[in-house]
Structures are given as C-alpha cells and as structure tokens.
C-alpha cells in the first residue's frame, strides 16, 4: 500500500541522509498513516480511511460528512 493520506493527499518526502563524514544516501520521510474507521451518518454506514494524523485532526475539525463528500467528489472510492 502506498503511504498517501486519503483526506489531505500527503505523500512521502524525499531527500538525503547526511552522515557525520558528510556522505549522502537517499531516504524518504513517510507521513504517519493510520487506518481509521468512521461512522458516516449521511451514508448510513462505516467507512475505513487511510489518513495521516493531521488528516484525523482535519476530520475532527470539519466533520466526517464534509470530508467524505469531498473524497467522493474527487471520484475516490470509500
């Protein structure tokens, strides 16, 4: 599974690890993706989303109905 948030679209960041001797090797910073199950009253069922922790805070702030409506408007399956 890819490390992409369904709410915010957050993807891994890429860069270099720099050692003490200043050698550089490629690395990536993955977002903190969690699998979370929500009850969506407008759909009348539970929905499981792969969201980052910042995405969970966004759902708490804006409401699950609004967020799921935006996901469905983008054409994603929930």
Tab-separated table of N, CA, C and O in Angstrom:
chain	number	residue	atom	x	y	z
A	1	UNK	N	0.825	-1.183	0.000
A	1	UNK	CA	0.000	0.000	0.000
A	1	UNK	C	0.873	1.251	0.000
A	1	UNK	O	1.933	1.284	0.619
A	2	UNK	N	0.398	2.247	-0.698
A	2	UNK	CA	1.166	3.486	-0.749
A	2	UNK	C	0.917	4.319	0.501
A	2	UNK	O	-0.131	4.229	1.130
A	3	UNK	N	1.878	5.141	0.837
A	3	UNK	CA	1.787	5.992	2.030
A	3	UNK	C	1.194	7.334	1.639
A	3	UNK	O	1.869	8.355	1.614
A	4	UNK	N	-0.107	7.336	1.271
A	4	UNK	CA	-0.792	8.553	0.854
A	4	UNK	C	-2.051	8.704	1.695
A	4	UNK	O	-2.827	7.759	1.861
A	5	UNK	N	-2.256	9.909	2.222
A	5	UNK	CA	-3.433	10.221	3.023
A	5	UNK	C	-4.626	10.445	2.095
A	5	UNK	O	-4.528	11.206	1.129
A	6	UNK	N	-5.769	9.813	2.391
A	6	UNK	CA	-6.963	9.971	1.561
A	6	UNK	C	-7.625	11.323	1.756
A	6	UNK	O	-8.346	11.785	0.877
A	7	UNK	N	-7.389	11.974	2.872
A	7	UNK	CA	-8.019	13.262	3.154
A	7	UNK	C	-7.194	14.406	2.576
A	7	UNK	O	-7.702	15.241	1.825
A	8	UNK	N	-5.923	14.469	2.920
A	8	UNK	CA	-5.073	15.594	2.532
A	8	UNK	C	-4.221	15.322	1.304
A	8	UNK	O	-3.681	16.248	0.712
A	9	UNK	N	-4.050	14.058	0.943
A	9	UNK	CA	-3.191	13.723	-0.192
A	9	UNK	C	-1.712	13.807	0.129
A	9	UNK	O	-0.887	13.905	-0.769
A	10	UNK	N	-1.354	13.778	1.422
A	10	UNK	CA	0.041	13.863	1.845
A	10	UNK	C	0.804	12.642	1.350
A	10	UNK	O	0.353	11.512	1.526
A	11	UNK	N	1.962	12.883	0.722
A	11	UNK	CA	2.798	11.811	0.177
A	11	UNK	C	4.160	11.843	0.854
A	11	UNK	O	4.496	12.820	1.515
A	12	UNK	N	4.967	10.796	0.680
A	12	UNK	CA	6.311	10.808	1.261
A	12	UNK	C	7.168	11.928	0.686
A	12	UNK	O	7.043	12.280	-0.487
A	13	UNK	N	8.043	12.455	1.541
A	13	UNK	CA	9.036	13.421	1.097
A	13	UNK	C	10.358	12.708	0.887
A	13	UNK	O	10.654	11.723	1.562
A	14	UNK	N	11.155	13.182	-0.059
A	14	UNK	CA	12.420	12.532	-0.385
A	14	UNK	C	13.580	13.477	-0.132
A	14	UNK	O	13.430	14.690	-0.224
A	15	UNK	N	14.725	12.912	0.180
A	15	UNK	CA	15.908	13.720	0.422
A	15	UNK	C	17.109	12.838	0.692
A	15	UNK	O	17.154	11.687	0.266
A	16	UNK	N	18.066	13.375	1.411
A	16	UNK	CA	19.302	12.663	1.704
A	16	UNK	C	19.518	12.555	3.205
A	16	UNK	O	19.220	13.485	3.941
A	17	UNK	N	20.057	11.409	3.626
A	17	UNK	CA	20.611	11.286	4.967
A	17	UNK	C	22.062	11.725	4.857
A	17	UNK	O	22.775	11.287	3.945
A	18	UNK	N	22.494	12.589	5.766
A	18	UNK	CA	23.866	13.081	5.729
A	18	UNK	C	24.558	12.598	6.990
A	18	UNK	O	24.174	12.949	8.106
A	19	UNK	N	25.605	11.784	6.825
A	19	UNK	CA	26.328	11.224	7.962
A	19	UNK	C	27.302	12.255	8.523
A	19	UNK	O	27.469	13.351	7.981
A	20	UNK	N	27.964	11.868	9.592
A	20	UNK	CA	28.955	12.748	10.213
A	20	UNK	C	30.086	13.079	9.240
A	20	UNK	O	30.599	14.206	9.221
A	21	UNK	N	30.451	12.100	8.414
A	21	UNK	CA	31.513	12.327	7.429
A	21	UNK	C	30.984	13.036	6.173
A	21	UNK	O	31.726	13.237	5.226
A	22	UNK	N	29.716	13.386	6.182
A	22	UNK	CA	29.032	14.135	5.124
A	22	UNK	C	28.760	13.315	3.869
A	22	UNK	O	28.559	13.863	2.790
A	23	UNK	N	28.732	11.988	4.000
A	23	UNK	CA	28.302	11.139	2.889
A	23	UNK	C	26.790	11.222	2.807
A	23	UNK	O	26.099	11.253	3.815
A	24	UNK	N	26.277	11.212	1.587
A	24	UNK	CA	24.830	11.341	1.403
A	24	UNK	C	24.253	10.053	0.824
A	24	UNK	O	24.771	9.521	-0.154
A	25	UNK	N	23.155	9.583	1.432
A	25	UNK	CA	22.411	8.440	0.911
A	25	UNK	C	20.938	8.837	0.849
A	25	UNK	O	20.465	9.619	1.659
A	26	UNK	N	20.248	8.295	-0.140
A	26	UNK	CA	18.841	8.650	-0.339
A	26	UNK	C	17.980	8.093	0.793
A	26	UNK	O	18.235	7.009	1.305
A	27	UNK	N	16.961	8.855	1.169
A	27	UNK	CA	16.000	8.396	2.168
A	27	UNK	C	14.650	9.022	1.888
A	27	UNK	O	14.529	9.891	1.024
A	28	UNK	N	13.626	8.564	2.605
A	28	UNK	CA	12.299	9.153	2.454
A	28	UNK	C	11.639	9.322	3.803
A	28	UNK	O	11.856	8.531	4.715
A	29	UNK	N	10.822	10.356	3.917
A	29	UNK	CA	10.057	10.648	5.123
A	29	UNK	C	8.604	10.305	4.836
A	29	UNK	O	7.928	11.008	4.078
A	30	UNK	N	8.122	9.212	5.439
A	30	UNK	CA	6.747	8.792	5.235
A	30	UNK	C	5.814	9.572	6.162
A	30	UNK	O	6.160	9.838	7.309
A	31	UNK	N	4.613	9.916	5.683
A	31	UNK	CA	3.631	10.517	6.586
A	31	UNK	C	3.126	9.452	7.560
A	31	UNK	O	3.187	8.257	7.274
A	32	UNK	N	2.647	9.896	8.712
A	32	UNK	CA	2.164	8.982	9.750
A	32	UNK	C	0.761	8.518	9.382
A	32	UNK	O	-0.237	9.085	9.820
A	33	UNK	N	0.684	7.472	8.553
A	33	UNK	CA	-0.592	6.967	8.035
A	33	UNK	C	-1.207	5.974	9.019
A	33	UNK	O	-0.533	5.052	9.483
A	34	UNK	N	-2.477	6.186	9.336
A	34	UNK	CA	-3.236	5.311	10.221
A	34	UNK	C	-4.486	4.839	9.490
A	34	UNK	O	-5.040	5.570	8.677
A	35	UNK	N	-4.927	3.628	9.809
A	35	UNK	CA	-6.182	3.109	9.285
A	35	UNK	C	-7.257	3.413	10.323
A	35	UNK	O	-7.154	2.967	11.463
A	36	UNK	N	-8.278	4.192	9.959
A	36	UNK	CA	-9.270	4.633	10.941
A	36	UNK	C	-10.664	4.384	10.385
A	36	UNK	O	-10.934	4.617	9.204
A	37	UNK	N	-11.556	3.909	11.261
A	37	UNK	CA	-12.921	3.575	10.878
A	37	UNK	C	-13.860	4.627	11.442
A	37	UNK	O	-13.836	4.927	12.641
A	38	UNK	N	-14.681	5.214	10.581
A	38	UNK	CA	-15.613	6.274	10.974
A	38	UNK	C	-17.036	5.863	10.626
A	38	UNK	O	-17.276	5.220	9.604
A	39	UNK	N	-17.994	6.298	11.442
A	39	UNK	CA	-19.407	6.171	11.117
A	39	UNK	C	-19.818	7.418	10.353
A	39	UNK	O	-19.619	8.538	10.819
A	40	UNK	N	-20.362	7.240	9.154
A	40	UNK	CA	-20.783	8.367	8.325
A	40	UNK	C	-22.306	8.380	8.280
A	40	UNK	O	-22.913	7.544	7.606
A	41	UNK	N	-22.941	9.319	9.005
A	41	UNK	CA	-24.414	9.344	9.051
A	41	UNK	C	-25.062	9.561	7.686
A	41	UNK	O	-26.124	8.988	7.401
A	42	UNK	N	-24.450	10.370	6.818
A	42	UNK	CA	-25.063	10.650	5.513
A	42	UNK	C	-25.106	9.402	4.625
A	42	UNK	O	-26.017	9.255	3.808
A	43	UNK	N	-24.130	8.508	4.777
A	43	UNK	CA	-24.124	7.259	4.006
A	43	UNK	C	-24.828	6.130	4.753
A	43	UNK	O	-25.191	5.115	4.156
A	44	UNK	N	-24.956	6.285	6.076
A	44	UNK	CA	-25.600	5.251	6.890
A	44	UNK	C	-24.747	4.004	7.075
A	44	UNK	O	-25.276	2.913	7.238
A	45	UNK	N	-23.431	4.163	7.048
A	45	UNK	CA	-22.542	3.007	7.204
A	45	UNK	C	-21.178	3.457	7.726
A	45	UNK	O	-20.889	4.642	7.792
A	46	UNK	N	-20.360	2.467	8.081
A	46	UNK	CA	-18.989	2.743	8.494
A	46	UNK	C	-18.099	2.851	7.256
A	46	UNK	O	-18.330	2.180	6.252
A	47	UNK	N	-17.067	3.685	7.372
A	47	UNK	CA	-16.097	3.866	6.289
A	47	UNK	C	-14.705	3.752	6.900
A	47	UNK	O	-14.428	4.358	7.935
A	48	UNK	N	-13.827	2.970	6.286
A	48	UNK	CA	-12.441	2.850	6.730
A	48	UNK	C	-11.572	3.701	5.820
A	48	UNK	O	-11.590	3.537	4.598
A	49	UNK	N	-10.823	4.625	6.421
A	49	UNK	CA	-9.969	5.530	5.665
A	49	UNK	C	-8.520	5.332	6.066
A	49	UNK	O	-8.221	5.006	7.206
A	50	UNK	N	-7.601	5.562	5.106
A	50	UNK	CA	-6.167	5.603	5.389
A	50	UNK	C	-5.794	7.068	5.456
A	50	UNK	O	-5.703	7.743	4.432
A	51	UNK	N	-5.644	7.573	6.686
A	51	UNK	CA	-5.427	9.004	6.889
A	51	UNK	C	-4.171	9.242	7.711
A	51	UNK	O	-3.775	8.420	8.528
A	52	UNK	N	-3.557	10.402	7.486
A	52	UNK	CA	-2.436	10.822	8.318
A	52	UNK	C	-2.996	11.381	9.619
A	52	UNK	O	-4.199	11.666	9.734
A	53	UNK	N	-2.134	11.563	10.603
A	53	UNK	CA	-2.600	12.097	11.881
A	53	UNK	C	-3.093	13.530	11.713
A	53	UNK	O	-4.030	13.946	12.390
A	54	UNK	N	-2.507	14.268	10.801
A	54	UNK	CA	-3.017	15.615	10.507
A	54	UNK	C	-4.387	15.534	9.831
A	54	UNK	O	-5.255	16.383	10.055
A	55	UNK	N	-4.600	14.490	9.024
A	55	UNK	CA	-5.903	14.270	8.400
A	55	UNK	C	-6.974	13.937	9.425
A	55	UNK	O	-8.135	14.338	9.277
A	56	UNK	N	-6.604	13.203	10.492
A	56	UNK	CA	-7.542	12.893	11.569
A	56	UNK	C	-7.979	14.179	12.262
A	56	UNK	O	-9.161	14.377	12.564
A	57	UNK	N	-7.021	15.098	12.499
A	57	UNK	CA	-7.353	16.382	13.106
A	57	UNK	C	-8.257	17.204	12.192
A	57	UNK	O	-9.168	17.895	12.654
A	58	UNK	N	-8.047	17.107	10.883
A	58	UNK	CA	-8.891	17.814	9.922
A	58	UNK	C	-10.317	17.286	9.970
A	58	UNK	O	-11.279	18.065	9.940
A	59	UNK	N	-10.471	15.959	10.076
A	59	UNK	CA	-11.805	15.355	10.174
A	59	UNK	C	-12.486	15.799	11.463
A	59	UNK	O	-13.682	16.115	11.468
A	60	UNK	N	-11.746	15.842	12.574
A	60	UNK	CA	-12.320	16.293	13.838
A	60	UNK	C	-12.801	17.737	13.744
A	60	UNK	O	-13.828	18.103	14.316
A	61	UNK	N	-12.066	18.568	13.031
A	61	UNK	CA	-12.386	19.987	12.932
A	61	UNK	C	-13.561	20.248	11.980
A	61	UNK	O	-14.468	21.006	12.294
A	62	UNK	N	-13.547	19.613	10.793
A	62	UNK	CA	-14.532	19.917	9.760
A	62	UNK	C	-15.739	18.991	9.754
A	62	UNK	O	-16.784	19.351	9.203
A	63	UNK	N	-15.583	17.780	10.302
A	63	UNK	CA	-16.679	16.815	10.322
A	63	UNK	C	-16.494	15.761	9.246
A	63	UNK	O	-16.022	16.052	8.139
A	64	UNK	N	-16.887	14.540	9.575
A	64	UNK	CA	-16.677	13.409	8.667
A	64	UNK	C	-17.549	13.510	7.422
A	64	UNK	O	-17.131	13.134	6.329
A	65	UNK	N	-18.779	14.047	7.556
A	65	UNK	CA	-19.671	14.155	6.396
A	65	UNK	C	-19.080	15.051	5.311
A	65	UNK	O	-19.114	14.712	4.123
A	66	UNK	N	-18.516	16.189	5.709
A	66	UNK	CA	-17.933	17.134	4.754
A	66	UNK	C	-16.721	16.515	4.071
A	66	UNK	O	-16.570	16.602	2.836
A	67	UNK	N	-15.875	15.857	4.847
A	67	UNK	CA	-14.637	15.273	4.305
A	67	UNK	C	-14.958	14.127	3.350
A	67	UNK	O	-14.380	14.039	2.254
A	68	UNK	N	-15.890	13.261	3.717
A	68	UNK	CA	-16.252	12.136	2.848
A	68	UNK	C	-16.908	12.645	1.567
A	68	UNK	O	-16.663	12.104	0.484
A	69	UNK	N	-17.709	13.705	1.657
A	69	UNK	CA	-18.314	14.285	0.451
A	69	UNK	C	-17.242	14.790	-0.508
A	69	UNK	O	-17.363	14.619	-1.737
A	70	UNK	N	-16.170	15.409	0.024
A	70	UNK	CA	-15.084	15.877	-0.833
A	70	UNK	C	-14.323	14.714	-1.473
A	70	UNK	O	-13.930	14.794	-2.636
A	71	UNK	N	-14.112	13.637	-0.701
A	71	UNK	CA	-13.427	12.456	-1.242
A	71	UNK	C	-14.255	11.846	-2.384
A	71	UNK	O	-13.715	11.499	-3.437
A	72	UNK	N	-15.580	11.751	-2.184
A	72	UNK	CA	-16.448	11.200	-3.217
A	72	UNK	C	-16.509	12.116	-4.436
A	72	UNK	O	-16.595	11.646	-5.570
A	73	UNK	N	-16.460	13.447	-4.218
A	73	UNK	CA	-16.486	14.394	-5.337
A	73	UNK	C	-15.230	14.277	-6.197
A	73	UNK	O	-15.278	14.531	-7.410
A	74	UNK	N	-14.103	13.903	-5.582
A	74	UNK	CA	-12.865	13.680	-6.339
A	74	UNK	C	-12.911	12.396	-7.149
A	74	UNK	O	-12.061	12.161	-7.995
A	75	UNK	N	-13.875	11.537	-6.841
A	75	UNK	CA	-14.009	10.287	-7.575
A	75	UNK	C	-13.337	9.101	-6.902
A	75	UNK	O	-13.249	8.029	-7.495
A	76	UNK	N	-12.853	9.295	-5.666
A	76	UNK	CA	-12.245	8.186	-4.936
A	76	UNK	C	-13.326	7.308	-4.336
A	76	UNK	O	-14.400	7.771	-3.994
A	77	UNK	N	-13.005	6.040	-4.198
A	77	UNK	CA	-13.930	5.088	-3.598
A	77	UNK	C	-13.687	5.019	-2.096
A	77	UNK	O	-12.546	4.965	-1.661
A	78	UNK	N	-14.756	5.065	-1.312
A	78	UNK	CA	-14.632	4.925	0.146
A	78	UNK	C	-15.457	3.754	0.618
A	78	UNK	O	-16.382	3.334	0.009
